[in-house]
Short mmCIF file of C-alpha atoms in Angstrom, two decimals:
data_model
loop_
_atom_site.label_atom_id
_atom_site.label_comp_id
_atom_site.label_asym_id
_atom_site.label_seq_id
_atom_site.Cartn_x
_atom_site.Cartn_y
_atom_site.Cartn_z
CA UNK A 1 -19.12 -19.61 -6.89
CA UNK A 2 -19.04 -17.88 -3.56
CA UNK A 3 -22.24 -16.31 -2.31
CA UNK A 4 -22.44 -12.53 -2.59
CA UNK A 5 -23.92 -10.45 0.21
CA UNK A 6 -25.65 -7.08 0.05
CA UNK A 7 -23.43 -4.18 1.15
CA UNK A 8 -24.55 -0.56 1.29
CA UNK A 9 -22.23 2.24 0.17
CA UNK A 10 -22.99 5.53 1.94
CA UNK A 11 -22.61 7.41 -1.37
CA UNK A 12 -23.98 5.00 -4.01
CA UNK A 13 -26.37 2.68 -2.18
CA UNK A 14 -26.48 -1.13 -2.20
CA UNK A 15 -24.17 -3.43 -4.16
CA UNK A 16 -23.31 -7.14 -3.95
CA UNK A 17 -19.92 -8.64 -3.22
CA UNK A 18 -18.40 -11.72 -1.58
CA UNK A 19 -17.47 -11.41 2.09
CA UNK A 20 -13.86 -12.36 1.19
CA UNK A 21 -13.56 -9.56 -1.41
CA UNK A 22 -14.98 -7.02 1.04
CA UNK A 23 -12.66 -8.14 3.87
CA UNK A 24 -9.69 -7.61 1.52
CA UNK A 25 -10.66 -3.98 1.13
CA UNK A 26 -12.64 -4.15 -2.11
CA UNK A 27 -15.64 -1.89 -1.99
CA UNK A 28 -18.21 -0.08 -4.08
CA UNK A 29 -17.32 -0.24 -7.78
CA UNK A 30 -18.68 3.26 -8.41
CA UNK A 31 -16.38 4.68 -5.70
CA UNK A 32 -13.56 2.62 -7.21
CA UNK A 33 -14.20 4.11 -10.65
CA UNK A 34 -14.09 7.59 -9.14
CA UNK A 35 -10.81 6.74 -7.42
CA UNK A 36 -9.32 5.50 -10.71
CA UNK A 37 -10.43 8.67 -12.47
CA UNK A 38 -8.57 10.76 -9.89
CA UNK A 39 -5.31 8.75 -9.93
CA UNK A 40 -5.98 6.71 -6.81
CA UNK A 41 -2.34 5.88 -6.89
CA UNK A 42 -1.41 8.29 -4.11
CA UNK A 43 0.20 11.42 -5.53
CA UNK A 44 0.20 15.16 -4.92
CA UNK A 45 -2.38 15.34 -7.73
CA UNK A 46 -4.76 12.85 -6.08
CA UNK A 47 -4.53 14.75 -2.75
CA UNK A 48 -5.10 18.05 -4.58
CA UNK A 49 -8.19 16.71 -6.39
CA UNK A 50 -9.55 15.01 -3.25
CA UNK A 51 -8.44 17.08 -0.22
CA UNK A 52 -10.49 14.85 2.12
CA UNK A 53 -8.00 12.03 1.38
CA UNK A 54 -5.35 13.90 3.39
CA UNK A 55 -7.17 13.16 6.64
CA UNK A 56 -8.06 9.52 5.90
CA UNK A 57 -6.63 7.11 8.42
CA UNK A 58 -3.81 5.23 6.78
CA UNK A 59 -0.66 3.29 7.50
CA UNK A 60 2.98 3.81 6.60
CA UNK A 61 4.83 0.50 6.54
CA UNK A 62 8.15 -1.15 5.80
CA UNK A 63 8.16 -4.87 5.08
CA UNK A 64 10.88 -7.33 4.10
CA UNK A 65 9.77 -9.58 1.27
CA UNK A 66 11.47 -12.81 0.24
CA UNK A 67 11.05 -16.08 -1.59
CA UNK A 68 13.59 -18.71 -2.62
CA UNK A 69 15.15 -16.41 -5.24
CA UNK A 70 15.21 -12.89 -3.87
CA UNK A 71 14.73 -10.67 -0.84
CA UNK A 72 14.14 -6.92 -0.62
CA UNK A 73 12.34 -4.25 1.36
CA UNK A 74 9.10 -2.53 0.36
CA UNK A 75 8.15 0.92 1.60
CA UNK A 76 4.45 1.61 1.36
CA UNK A 77 1.25 3.24 2.49
CA UNK A 78 -2.20 1.74 2.67
CA UNK A 79 -5.72 2.38 3.93
CA UNK A 80 -5.96 -1.32 4.78
CA UNK A 81 -4.57 -3.07 7.81
CA UNK A 82 -1.02 -4.34 7.41
CA UNK A 83 -2.47 -7.87 7.68
CA UNK A 84 -4.77 -7.26 4.67
CA UNK A 85 -1.90 -5.72 2.68
CA UNK A 86 0.39 -8.69 3.43
CA UNK A 87 -2.28 -11.19 2.32
CA UNK A 88 -2.23 -9.57 -1.15
CA UNK A 89 1.57 -9.79 -1.33
CA UNK A 90 1.74 -13.38 -0.08
CA UNK A 91 -0.61 -14.40 -2.91
CA UNK A 92 2.20 -13.54 -5.36
CA UNK A 93 4.48 -15.99 -3.52
CA UNK A 94 6.51 -13.83 -1.15
CA UNK A 95 7.11 -14.32 2.57
CA UNK A 96 6.55 -11.08 4.45
CA UNK A 97 8.16 -9.76 7.64
CA UNK A 98 6.73 -6.52 9.01
CA UNK A 99 9.56 -4.17 10.01
CA UNK A 100 7.48 -1.06 10.73
CA UNK A 101 3.73 -0.33 10.71
CA UNK A 102 2.62 3.13 11.83
CA UNK A 103 -0.92 4.53 11.74
CA UNK A 104 -1.15 8.16 10.61
CA UNK A 105 -3.21 10.27 8.24
CA UNK A 106 -2.72 9.40 4.56
CA UNK A 107 -1.02 12.66 3.62
CA UNK A 108 1.62 12.30 6.35
CA UNK A 109 2.07 8.65 5.37
CA UNK A 110 2.47 9.65 1.70
CA UNK A 111 5.06 12.33 2.54
CA UNK A 112 7.01 9.93 4.76
CA UNK A 113 6.99 7.28 2.03
CA UNK A 114 8.21 9.79 -0.56
CA UNK A 115 10.98 11.05 1.75
CA UNK A 116 12.27 7.54 2.41
CA UNK A 117 12.06 6.51 -1.25
CA UNK A 118 14.13 9.60 -2.15
CA UNK A 119 16.71 8.67 0.49
CA UNK A 120 16.98 5.23 -1.16
CA UNK A 121 16.80 6.36 -4.81
CA UNK A 122 20.23 4.80 -5.46
CA UNK A 123 19.17 1.46 -3.93
CA UNK A 124 15.86 0.84 -5.73
CA UNK A 125 15.04 -2.79 -6.58
CA UNK A 126 12.78 -4.30 -9.24
CA UNK A 127 11.17 -7.52 -7.95
CA UNK A 128 10.89 -10.56 -10.23
CA UNK A 129 7.19 -11.01 -9.42
CA UNK A 130 4.65 -8.30 -10.26
CA UNK A 131 2.40 -6.81 -7.56
CA UNK A 132 0.83 -3.44 -6.68
CA UNK A 133 3.57 -1.30 -5.20
CA UNK A 134 6.46 -3.07 -6.90
CA UNK A 135 8.06 0.29 -7.77
CA UNK A 136 8.57 1.08 -4.06
CA UNK A 137 11.14 -1.60 -3.31
CA UNK A 138 14.77 -1.31 -2.23
CA UNK A 139 17.66 -3.77 -2.16
CA UNK A 140 18.21 -5.99 0.86
CA UNK A 141 21.69 -5.06 2.06
CA UNK A 142 23.47 -4.06 5.27
CA UNK A 143 23.45 -0.44 4.03
CA UNK A 144 19.67 -0.58 3.57
CA UNK A 145 19.21 -1.99 7.06
CA UNK A 146 21.34 0.72 8.73
CA UNK A 147 19.70 3.54 6.73
CA UNK A 148 16.22 2.19 7.55
CA UNK A 149 17.05 2.01 11.26
CA UNK A 150 18.00 5.71 11.18
CA UNK A 151 14.91 6.82 9.23
CA UNK A 152 12.15 4.64 10.68
CA UNK A 153 11.65 4.67 14.42
#
């Protein structure tokens, strides 16, 4: 297999991981377990239980995803770079076009994502392929494009 390197977590000390896994945003498993225990899926509850998350640097993004069978838009937030996030999505077989990518604190990004998803609640889309964030997708239509242009500058 791939060679693992020693990485030091500031909270839990050293652990071993491949360079590729670390560059994709994987980190300390103990921190990851803590995140899972506190609903690391971003929610009001996770921000309430971990107030420091509100000030984390994050990204709000809109991407257009497509393959030979379907195309749609995904609204999302991430702590990763948009490049890292798109690598994960391309692995499932989608082409990705970045429409918007804005750096802001995670709480503002979360609130913006929620606002836009509410605006599009009647245009939600369920992708054929499964991936993290698949519940935050909207149909690819002219209406979607005009609404997105108004909401995302």
